[in-house]
Short mmCIF file of C-alpha atoms in Angstrom, two decimals:
data_model
loop_
_atom_site.label_atom_id
_atom_site.label_comp_id
_atom_site.label_asym_id
_atom_site.label_seq_id
_atom_site.Cartn_x
_atom_site.Cartn_y
_atom_site.Cartn_z
CA MET F 1 21.51 -18.39 2.54
CA ALA F 2 22.57 -14.72 1.68
CA ASP F 3 24.93 -12.98 4.44
CA PHE F 4 22.71 -9.65 3.56
CA ARG F 5 19.82 -8.73 6.19
CA PRO F 6 16.93 -6.84 5.20
CA VAL F 7 15.66 -4.14 7.99
CA LEU F 8 12.38 -3.10 7.97
CA LEU F 9 10.13 -0.28 10.06
CA GLY F 10 6.16 -1.19 11.19
CA THR F 11 4.34 -3.80 12.76
CA ASP F 12 1.61 -4.55 9.98
CA LEU F 13 0.98 -7.19 7.61
CA GLY F 14 2.89 -5.44 4.59
CA VAL F 15 5.83 -5.71 6.51
CA TYR F 16 5.08 -8.84 7.63
CA SER F 17 4.96 -9.94 3.98
CA ILE F 18 8.04 -7.88 2.85
CA ALA F 19 9.51 -9.82 5.78
CA ARG F 20 8.14 -13.32 3.91
CA SER F 21 8.75 -12.51 0.38
CA PHE F 22 13.17 -12.21 1.81
CA HIS F 23 12.53 -15.38 3.19
CA GLU F 24 10.92 -16.94 0.49
CA ALA F 25 13.46 -15.83 -2.28
CA TYR F 26 16.82 -16.14 0.04
CA GLY F 27 16.38 -17.61 3.32
CA VAL F 28 17.08 -14.62 5.11
CA ARG F 29 15.76 -13.54 8.87
CA SER F 30 14.23 -9.56 8.54
CA ILE F 31 15.02 -7.37 11.48
CA VAL F 32 11.45 -5.17 12.27
CA VAL F 33 12.11 -2.13 14.05
CA SER F 34 8.87 -1.22 15.71
CA ASN F 35 7.23 0.65 18.73
CA GLN F 36 5.44 -2.24 19.91
CA LEU F 37 4.76 -6.46 19.00
CA ARG F 38 1.73 -6.60 17.03
CA GLY F 39 -0.30 -10.13 15.81
CA PRO F 40 1.36 -9.72 12.04
CA ILE F 41 5.30 -9.93 13.47
CA ASP F 42 4.76 -11.30 16.87
CA HIS F 43 5.79 -14.90 17.38
CA SER F 44 7.53 -15.46 13.92
CA ARG F 45 10.53 -17.08 12.75
CA ILE F 46 11.44 -15.25 9.91
CA ILE F 47 11.86 -12.04 11.86
CA ASP F 48 13.97 -10.81 14.90
CA ASN F 49 11.91 -8.19 16.90
CA VAL F 50 13.80 -4.79 18.04
CA LEU F 51 10.99 -2.97 20.21
CA VAL F 52 12.03 1.17 20.43
CA GLY F 53 8.91 1.26 22.88
CA ALA F 54 4.99 2.61 23.19
CA GLY F 55 5.47 6.35 22.18
CA ALA F 56 9.00 6.62 20.14
CA GLY F 57 9.00 9.47 18.11
CA GLU F 58 11.39 9.83 15.30
CA GLU F 59 14.77 10.59 17.05
CA GLU F 60 14.21 7.23 19.26
CA THR F 61 13.77 5.16 16.19
CA VAL F 62 16.24 7.05 13.98
CA ALA F 63 18.82 6.53 17.61
CA ALA F 64 17.25 2.40 17.07
CA LEU F 65 18.51 1.60 13.54
CA LEU F 66 21.74 3.03 14.18
CA ASP F 67 22.11 0.90 17.08
CA VAL F 68 20.90 -1.82 14.60
CA GLY F 69 23.35 -0.45 12.31
CA ARG F 70 26.07 -0.62 14.89
CA ARG F 71 25.52 -4.12 15.99
CA HIS F 72 25.27 -5.40 12.56
CA ALA F 73 28.05 -3.83 11.22
CA GLY F 74 30.19 -5.85 8.49
CA THR F 75 26.55 -7.25 7.68
CA PRO F 76 24.94 -5.32 4.51
CA LEU F 77 21.74 -4.28 5.66
CA LEU F 78 18.77 -3.40 3.51
CA LEU F 79 16.64 -0.52 4.82
CA MET F 80 12.94 -0.70 3.62
CA VAL F 81 10.06 0.96 4.92
CA ASN F 82 6.69 0.94 3.95
CA ALA F 83 4.04 4.04 5.06
CA GLU F 84 3.93 7.59 4.37
CA HIS F 85 5.43 9.06 7.63
CA GLU F 86 8.45 6.63 7.16
CA VAL F 87 9.64 7.41 4.04
CA GLU F 88 9.44 10.96 5.38
CA LEU F 89 11.67 9.98 8.15
CA VAL F 90 13.84 7.77 5.62
CA VAL F 91 14.06 11.52 3.52
CA ARG F 92 14.93 13.38 6.54
CA ASN F 93 17.60 11.14 8.10
CA ARG F 94 19.52 9.89 4.64
CA ALA F 95 22.70 11.52 5.60
CA ALA F 96 22.55 9.55 8.99
CA LEU F 97 21.35 6.35 8.05
CA GLU F 98 23.42 5.75 4.57
CA PRO F 99 26.65 4.68 6.21
CA HIS F 100 24.69 1.82 7.68
CA PHE F 101 22.26 0.86 5.34
CA VAL F 102 22.01 0.24 1.51
CA ILE F 103 18.45 2.34 0.67
CA PRO F 104 16.71 1.50 -2.23
CA PHE F 105 14.63 5.02 -2.73
CA ALA F 106 14.89 7.81 -4.96
CA SER F 107 15.77 11.05 -3.96
CA GLY F 108 14.29 13.08 -1.51
CA GLU F 109 13.03 15.12 -4.53
CA VAL F 110 11.30 12.79 -6.36
CA LEU F 111 10.07 10.61 -3.33
CA THR F 112 8.17 14.09 -2.16
CA ALA F 113 6.92 15.01 -6.06
CA ALA F 114 5.43 11.46 -6.21
CA ALA F 115 3.73 11.04 -2.86
CA ASP F 116 1.54 14.39 -3.87
CA LYS F 117 -1.76 13.60 -5.48
CA GLU F 118 -1.32 17.01 -7.48
CA VAL F 119 2.18 16.39 -8.94
CA LEU F 120 0.21 12.91 -9.92
CA ALA F 121 -2.61 14.80 -11.51
CA ALA F 122 -0.31 17.28 -13.38
CA THR F 123 1.80 14.68 -14.89
CA CYS F 124 -0.91 12.22 -16.20
CA ALA F 125 -2.62 15.56 -17.76
CA ARG F 126 0.54 15.79 -19.70
CA LEU F 127 0.58 12.32 -20.96
CA GLY F 128 -2.87 11.79 -21.44
CA ILE F 129 -3.79 9.91 -18.87
CA ALA F 130 -7.27 10.03 -16.92
CA THR F 131 -7.75 11.68 -13.87
CA PRO F 132 -10.84 12.63 -11.39
CA ALA F 133 -11.76 16.21 -12.07
CA SER F 134 -10.28 17.59 -9.19
CA GLN F 135 -9.80 20.92 -7.09
CA ALA F 136 -7.22 21.89 -4.78
CA VAL F 137 -8.16 23.28 -1.51
CA ASP F 138 -4.82 24.86 0.27
CA LEU F 139 -5.21 24.84 4.22
CA ALA F 140 -2.30 26.64 5.01
CA ASP F 141 -3.96 29.53 6.15
CA ALA F 142 -7.41 28.12 8.04
CA GLY F 143 -5.87 28.93 11.34
CA GLN F 144 -5.88 32.51 10.05
CA GLU F 145 -9.34 34.46 11.33
CA GLY F 146 -12.04 34.70 9.08
CA TRP F 147 -10.83 31.93 6.81
CA ALA F 148 -13.32 29.99 4.75
CA PRO F 149 -13.05 26.77 2.33
CA PRO F 150 -13.57 28.05 -1.25
CA ALA F 151 -16.40 27.24 -3.46
CA LEU F 152 -15.90 24.16 -5.50
CA ASP F 153 -16.78 24.36 -9.31
CA LEU F 154 -17.12 20.26 -9.13
CA THR F 155 -19.77 17.83 -9.97
CA PHE F 156 -21.26 16.00 -6.94
CA PRO F 157 -20.48 13.38 -5.23
CA VAL F 158 -16.40 14.03 -4.61
CA VAL F 159 -14.33 12.75 -2.45
CA LEU F 160 -11.99 14.68 -0.44
CA LYS F 161 -8.30 13.44 0.33
CA PRO F 162 -5.32 15.27 1.80
CA ALA F 163 -2.76 15.24 -1.27
CA VAL F 164 0.11 13.97 0.78
CA SER F 165 -1.00 11.97 3.48
CA ALA F 166 2.02 11.66 5.88
CA GLU F 167 0.70 14.95 7.72
CA HIS F 168 -2.76 13.56 7.91
CA LEU F 169 -1.82 10.32 8.75
CA LEU F 170 -0.45 11.72 12.65
CA LEU F 171 -3.75 13.74 13.29
CA SER F 172 -5.58 12.05 15.79
CA PHE F 173 -9.53 13.67 15.91
CA ALA F 174 -13.16 12.33 15.52
CA GLY F 175 -14.63 11.41 12.85
CA LYS F 176 -11.25 10.47 11.03
CA ARG F 177 -11.37 8.78 7.97
CA LYS F 178 -8.51 8.06 5.27
CA VAL F 179 -10.35 9.14 2.69
CA TYR F 180 -13.88 11.43 3.21
CA THR F 181 -16.88 11.74 0.93
CA ALA F 182 -19.40 14.58 0.47
CA THR F 183 -22.67 14.32 -1.75
CA THR F 184 -22.93 18.48 -1.81
CA ALA F 185 -21.15 21.44 -1.18
CA ALA F 186 -22.12 22.38 2.23
CA GLN F 187 -21.35 18.28 3.16
CA ALA F 188 -17.46 19.28 1.49
CA ASP F 189 -17.33 22.24 3.57
CA ASP F 190 -18.24 20.91 6.36
CA VAL F 191 -15.68 18.35 5.68
CA LEU F 192 -12.91 20.96 4.98
CA ARG F 193 -13.47 23.39 8.02
CA ARG F 194 -12.67 19.88 10.23
CA LEU F 195 -9.97 19.23 8.46
CA ALA F 196 -8.55 22.58 9.68
CA ARG F 197 -9.70 22.44 12.93
CA ALA F 198 -7.92 18.90 13.42
CA GLY F 199 -4.58 21.49 12.65
CA LEU F 200 -4.55 20.17 8.72
CA ARG F 201 -2.32 23.05 6.92
CA ASP F 202 -1.92 20.87 3.86
CA VAL F 203 -3.55 20.81 0.57
CA VAL F 204 -6.72 18.65 0.12
CA LEU F 205 -7.49 16.93 -2.89
CA VAL F 206 -11.14 17.27 -3.94
CA GLN F 207 -12.13 15.29 -6.85
CA GLU F 208 -15.30 13.77 -8.88
CA LEU F 209 -16.07 10.27 -7.82
CA ILE F 210 -15.63 7.91 -10.13
CA PRO F 211 -18.49 5.79 -10.02
CA GLY F 212 -18.77 2.02 -9.60
CA HIS F 213 -18.28 -0.68 -6.61
CA ASP F 214 -14.64 -2.40 -5.21
CA THR F 215 -14.16 -4.42 -8.04
CA GLN F 216 -14.01 -1.35 -10.51
CA GLY F 217 -10.56 -1.09 -8.57
CA ARG F 218 -7.42 -1.96 -10.24
CA THR F 219 -3.91 -2.12 -8.78
CA VAL F 220 -0.53 -1.94 -10.03
CA THR F 221 3.23 -2.11 -8.68
CA CYS F 222 6.67 -1.66 -10.05
CA TYR F 223 10.13 -1.75 -9.24
CA VAL F 224 12.36 1.10 -11.57
CA ASP F 225 16.23 -0.08 -11.19
CA ARG F 226 18.59 2.81 -10.86
CA ALA F 227 19.26 2.61 -14.30
CA GLY F 228 15.72 4.01 -14.78
CA GLU F 229 14.16 0.33 -16.38
CA VAL F 230 11.06 -1.40 -14.82
CA THR F 231 12.36 -4.87 -13.54
CA LEU F 232 9.37 -5.37 -11.74
CA MET F 233 5.30 -5.38 -12.49
CA ALA F 234 2.00 -7.01 -11.59
CA SER F 235 -1.21 -5.61 -11.58
CA GLY F 236 -4.91 -7.36 -10.47
CA GLN F 237 -8.28 -6.40 -10.33
CA LEU F 238 -9.64 -5.55 -6.79
CA LEU F 239 -12.12 -7.69 -5.17
CA LEU F 240 -12.81 -6.09 -2.14
CA GLN F 241 -11.11 -2.99 0.03
CA LEU F 242 -11.24 -2.73 3.64
CA HIS F 243 -14.43 -0.48 4.79
CA GLU F 244 -13.24 0.37 8.06
CA PRO F 245 -13.09 4.69 7.77
CA THR F 246 -9.24 4.89 8.97
CA MET F 247 -8.91 1.78 7.02
CA ILE F 248 -11.25 2.69 3.62
CA GLY F 249 -8.42 2.22 0.40
CA ASN F 250 -6.66 -0.72 1.59
CA SER F 251 -7.37 -3.58 -0.61
CA ALA F 252 -7.91 -6.96 1.21
CA ALA F 253 -8.42 -8.99 -1.87
CA ILE F 254 -7.11 -9.01 -5.61
CA LEU F 255 -7.14 -11.21 -8.14
CA THR F 256 -4.16 -10.89 -9.61
CA GLU F 257 -5.02 -10.91 -13.85
CA PRO F 258 -2.86 -9.11 -15.62
CA GLN F 259 -4.13 -5.21 -16.61
CA PRO F 260 -1.81 -4.42 -19.53
CA GLU F 261 -3.17 -0.69 -20.52
CA VAL F 262 -2.74 0.13 -16.95
CA GLU F 263 0.67 -1.67 -16.54
CA GLU F 264 1.60 0.72 -19.61
CA GLN F 265 0.16 4.19 -18.20
CA ALA F 266 1.91 3.04 -14.98
CA ALA F 267 5.33 2.60 -16.72
CA ALA F 268 5.21 6.21 -18.23
CA ILE F 269 4.50 8.01 -15.32
CA LEU F 270 7.39 6.56 -13.64
CA ARG F 271 9.79 7.31 -16.56
CA GLU F 272 7.86 11.04 -16.64
CA LEU F 273 8.84 11.46 -12.85
CA GLY F 274 12.02 9.91 -12.91
CA PHE F 275 11.53 7.64 -10.24
CA THR F 276 13.23 4.55 -9.00
CA GLY F 277 12.06 1.94 -6.01
CA PHE F 278 9.14 0.75 -5.50
CA ALA F 279 5.76 2.30 -6.71
CA ASN F 280 2.22 1.44 -6.51
CA PHE F 281 -0.90 2.99 -7.67
CA ASP F 282 -4.70 2.77 -7.16
CA VAL F 283 -6.81 2.89 -10.05
CA LYS F 284 -10.57 2.75 -10.93
CA VAL F 285 -12.13 2.00 -13.93
CA ASP F 286 -14.89 4.12 -15.01
CA PRO F 287 -18.10 1.69 -15.68
CA ARG F 288 -20.04 4.33 -18.16
CA ASP F 289 -16.59 4.40 -20.13
CA GLY F 290 -14.41 1.49 -19.28
CA ARG F 291 -11.51 4.37 -19.41
CA ALA F 292 -9.34 3.70 -15.96
CA HIS F 293 -8.77 6.51 -14.00
CA PHE F 294 -4.86 6.79 -11.57
CA LEU F 295 -6.09 8.09 -8.57
CA ASP F 296 -3.12 8.10 -6.00
CA LEU F 297 0.58 6.89 -6.73
CA ASN F 298 2.38 5.64 -3.52
CA PRO F 299 5.78 6.09 -3.55
CA ARG F 300 6.66 2.28 -1.29
CA ILE F 301 5.41 -1.36 -1.97
CA GLY F 302 2.29 -0.85 -0.64
CA ARG F 303 -0.13 -2.46 2.07
CA PRO F 304 -1.00 -5.39 -0.27
CA ASN F 305 2.36 -6.27 -1.28
CA TYR F 306 2.03 -9.97 -1.14
CA TYR F 307 0.06 -10.17 -4.17
CA LEU F 308 2.60 -9.83 -6.32
CA ASN F 309 4.27 -13.24 -5.28
CA VAL F 310 0.58 -14.33 -5.90
CA ALA F 311 1.41 -13.04 -9.50
CA GLY F 312 4.82 -14.87 -9.45
CA ARG F 313 6.84 -11.96 -8.89
CA ASN F 314 8.71 -11.84 -5.59
CA PRO F 315 9.44 -8.54 -5.39
CA ALA F 316 12.70 -9.27 -2.76
CA ARG F 317 14.74 -10.64 -6.05
CA ALA F 318 14.11 -6.92 -7.78
CA VAL F 319 15.90 -4.58 -5.34
CA VAL F 320 18.65 -6.98 -4.39
CA ALA F 321 19.56 -7.60 -8.27
CA ASP F 322 19.31 -3.64 -8.23
CA PHE F 323 21.55 -3.68 -5.30
CA ALA F 324 23.31 -6.76 -5.52
CA ALA F 325 27.15 -5.55 -5.55
CA GLU F 326 26.40 -3.31 -2.36
CA LEU F 327 24.53 -7.05 -0.88
CA GLY F 328 27.76 -8.25 -1.12
CA LEU F 329 26.48 -10.83 -3.69
CA GLY F 330 29.62 -10.01 -5.94
CA GLY F 331 28.11 -8.56 -9.10
CA PRO F 332 24.74 -7.70 -11.13
CA VAL F 333 22.13 -10.21 -10.41
CA ALA F 334 19.61 -11.49 -12.81
CA SER F 335 16.03 -10.15 -12.65
CA PRO F 336 13.62 -11.94 -14.68
CA LEU F 337 10.62 -10.60 -13.34
CA TYR F 338 9.02 -8.25 -16.04
CA ARG F 339 7.44 -10.56 -18.43
CA PRO F 340 4.17 -10.55 -20.06
CA GLU F 341 2.97 -13.79 -18.33
CA GLN F 342 1.61 -13.37 -15.04
CA GLU F 343 0.13 -16.24 -12.89
CA VAL F 344 -3.66 -15.87 -12.06
CA GLY F 345 -4.42 -16.23 -8.38
CA VAL F 346 -6.20 -14.16 -5.59
CA TYR F 347 -4.51 -12.68 -2.42
CA SER F 348 -6.41 -12.09 0.28
CA TYR F 349 -6.73 -12.03 3.84
CA LEU F 350 -10.57 -12.23 3.91
CA PRO F 351 -12.03 -15.54 3.71
CA TRP F 352 -13.99 -16.40 0.42
CA SER F 353 -17.44 -17.19 2.30
CA LEU F 354 -17.47 -12.77 2.82
CA VAL F 355 -15.63 -12.12 -0.46
CA ARG F 356 -18.15 -14.00 -2.27
CA ARG F 357 -21.04 -12.33 -0.85
CA TYR F 358 -19.88 -8.98 -2.42
CA LEU F 359 -18.64 -10.63 -6.17
CA THR F 360 -22.24 -8.80 -7.63
CA ASP F 361 -20.98 -10.26 -11.13
CA PRO F 362 -21.66 -13.93 -11.61
CA GLY F 363 -18.93 -13.98 -14.25
CA LEU F 364 -16.24 -12.88 -11.67
CA ARG F 365 -17.44 -14.71 -8.85
CA ARG F 366 -17.50 -17.87 -10.91
CA THR F 367 -13.81 -16.81 -12.36
CA VAL F 368 -12.81 -16.45 -8.26
CA ALA F 369 -14.60 -19.41 -7.11
CA ARG F 370 -12.33 -21.69 -9.48
CA VAL F 371 -9.50 -19.81 -8.52
CA HIS F 372 -10.48 -20.88 -4.53
CA ARG F 373 -10.73 -24.75 -6.09
CA THR F 374 -7.55 -24.59 -6.70
CA ARG F 375 -5.98 -23.56 -3.98
CA ARG F 376 -4.80 -20.30 -5.62
CA PHE F 377 -6.24 -18.31 -2.63
CA THR F 378 -3.44 -17.19 -0.37
CA HIS F 379 -3.35 -15.71 3.11
CA PRO F 380 0.04 -13.75 3.15
CA LEU F 381 0.09 -14.80 6.77
CA ALA F 382 -0.45 -18.37 5.70
CA TYR F 383 3.37 -19.60 5.69
CA ALA F 384 4.04 -23.01 5.96
CA LEU F 385 7.85 -22.25 7.09
CA ASP F 386 6.28 -19.94 10.20
CA ARG F 387 3.79 -21.51 11.43
CA ASP F 388 2.86 -21.35 15.64
CA PRO F 389 0.00 -21.92 17.26
CA ARG F 390 -0.25 -18.66 18.60
CA ARG F 391 0.33 -17.25 15.00
CA THR F 392 -2.59 -19.40 13.62
CA PHE F 393 -5.30 -18.10 16.69
CA TYR F 394 -4.10 -14.57 15.98
CA ARG F 395 -5.21 -15.57 12.52
CA ALA F 396 -7.91 -16.80 13.18
CA ALA F 397 -8.95 -13.90 15.93
CA SER F 398 -8.30 -11.04 12.94
CA THR F 399 -10.44 -13.14 10.40
CA VAL F 400 -13.50 -12.72 12.88
CA ASN F 401 -12.59 -8.80 13.85
CA LEU F 402 -12.99 -8.02 10.20
CA VAL F 403 -16.28 -9.73 9.24
CA ARG F 404 -17.38 -7.74 12.03
CA ASP F 405 -16.05 -4.65 10.53
CA PHE F 406 -17.66 -5.81 7.39
CA ARG F 407 -20.90 -5.81 9.24
CA ALA F 408 -20.46 -2.43 10.79
CA HIS F 409 -19.75 -0.22 8.05
CA TYR F 410 -20.29 -1.80 4.86
CA PRO F 411 -23.02 -4.70 5.68
CA GLU F 412 -24.03 -4.66 1.55
CA PRO F 413 -22.24 -4.02 -1.76
CA THR F 414 -23.10 -0.23 -2.92
CA PRO F 415 -22.98 1.41 -6.52
CA THR F 416 -19.95 3.29 -5.36
CA GLY F 417 -18.21 1.18 -2.67
CA LEU F 418 -18.27 3.74 0.11
#
C-alpha cells in the first residue's frame, strides 16, 4: 500500500469512481470532503468521509481541507476535484492549499481559458477542427433597463449553454436545465431572458444543433503531464446520456471502442492551450457528413471517468506517475498508459435492458449485446472489494429511479437526443 492519500471533494458517482481507481491501483483509502453523505460515497470501505455540514460555503470547505492537511501532516496528500465550481475554488485558494496538498492542475489562467467554450471554439478554428456554428451572447448588462437579447444569425434549431458553467451551476430557478434548446428565434429569446432574470451575467453560447441521437456522441479523456506529454488517452462512443433536465449531457453508458481521429484532435487542442492535467471532451459526429464536432472541454476528469478503467487505463496511475517525487514514491514512475490498443467494454450505471431499447442501430445493438454476454458491462459502483448490503440497496434503488427518469423525460429515442 502506498503512503500517500488522495483527497477528493464531492459526493457523486464521479468522486466514487476516482476513489475506486486509486484503491485498485495502490490500495489507498481516499479522504472525501463533502457537505453531506450521499449514496455513492456512503458506507464505503475505501473512503474516509469528512463532513463539512449541509449548506457549507467556500470558506468552510477550504477550512475543512486545511484541517485535513494539518491532521495528516507528514503524509503526502493529492487533491482532486471534479466539478466546475470546485475547480474554481482550487484556483482561488491555491496559495493557501499548496503547502498542504499536491495539486495536479494547470495554472489558473490555463484552467479558466480551457473551461470557456468561446476559447474552445476559437482554438478549434485555428486548428481546422470542426465545432458547431455559434454566436456568443453576453449577459453582463442584462440587468439594465431596456436590455434585450440580440438577434441571432444562426440556423435553427439551436442549443444554448453558459460559456463557463460554474456561475450557472450555482443558480436556482424554475425551468433550469444544463443545456437549453430552441427551435425558433422567439424561443431562444425567451431562454436568454429567463437566464438574465435568474441572475446570470456571463456569456451564453448559442450553437446550431448537430442532429443525431445519443449514439452520435463521442467522449475523450486525457492526462497531460507537466512536461506537456499526453500520458493517458482513452475514448469511446456514447450509448446513452441522462435526460433529466439538470443532468442532460452526462454520459450514462459508453462503449469503449477507440476513436483515433478524435483523440488526435483532442491532443492538438490541449497542446495549443498549453494544458496540463486531466481533460475531458464532449464530441458529436454529424450523421450528414460523418464529421466530428467538438462541443465542450471540461478541465477535469469528468463524471463518467470509470470508463477509462473499463478501457484498460487506470487514471490514478497517470497522475501519480507525474507527481511521484512529491507523493514520496522516490522518483519517476513509469506510465505506459498511452498506447494504441484499448480494451473494448461498456461503462454503464444503467441496466442493459434500458440501454438496449434506446439502441436503434441493429449492428451497434449486437456489438453491445456481445459485450454484455462476456461480462464486460461494468457498473462503477459494483466493486468487489467494497461490498456492503446498504450499498447494494442504494445501487438497486438508484437504478429504479433512473428508469423512472427515462420514462418521464425521454420515453423514446429522438433524432436529436433531446
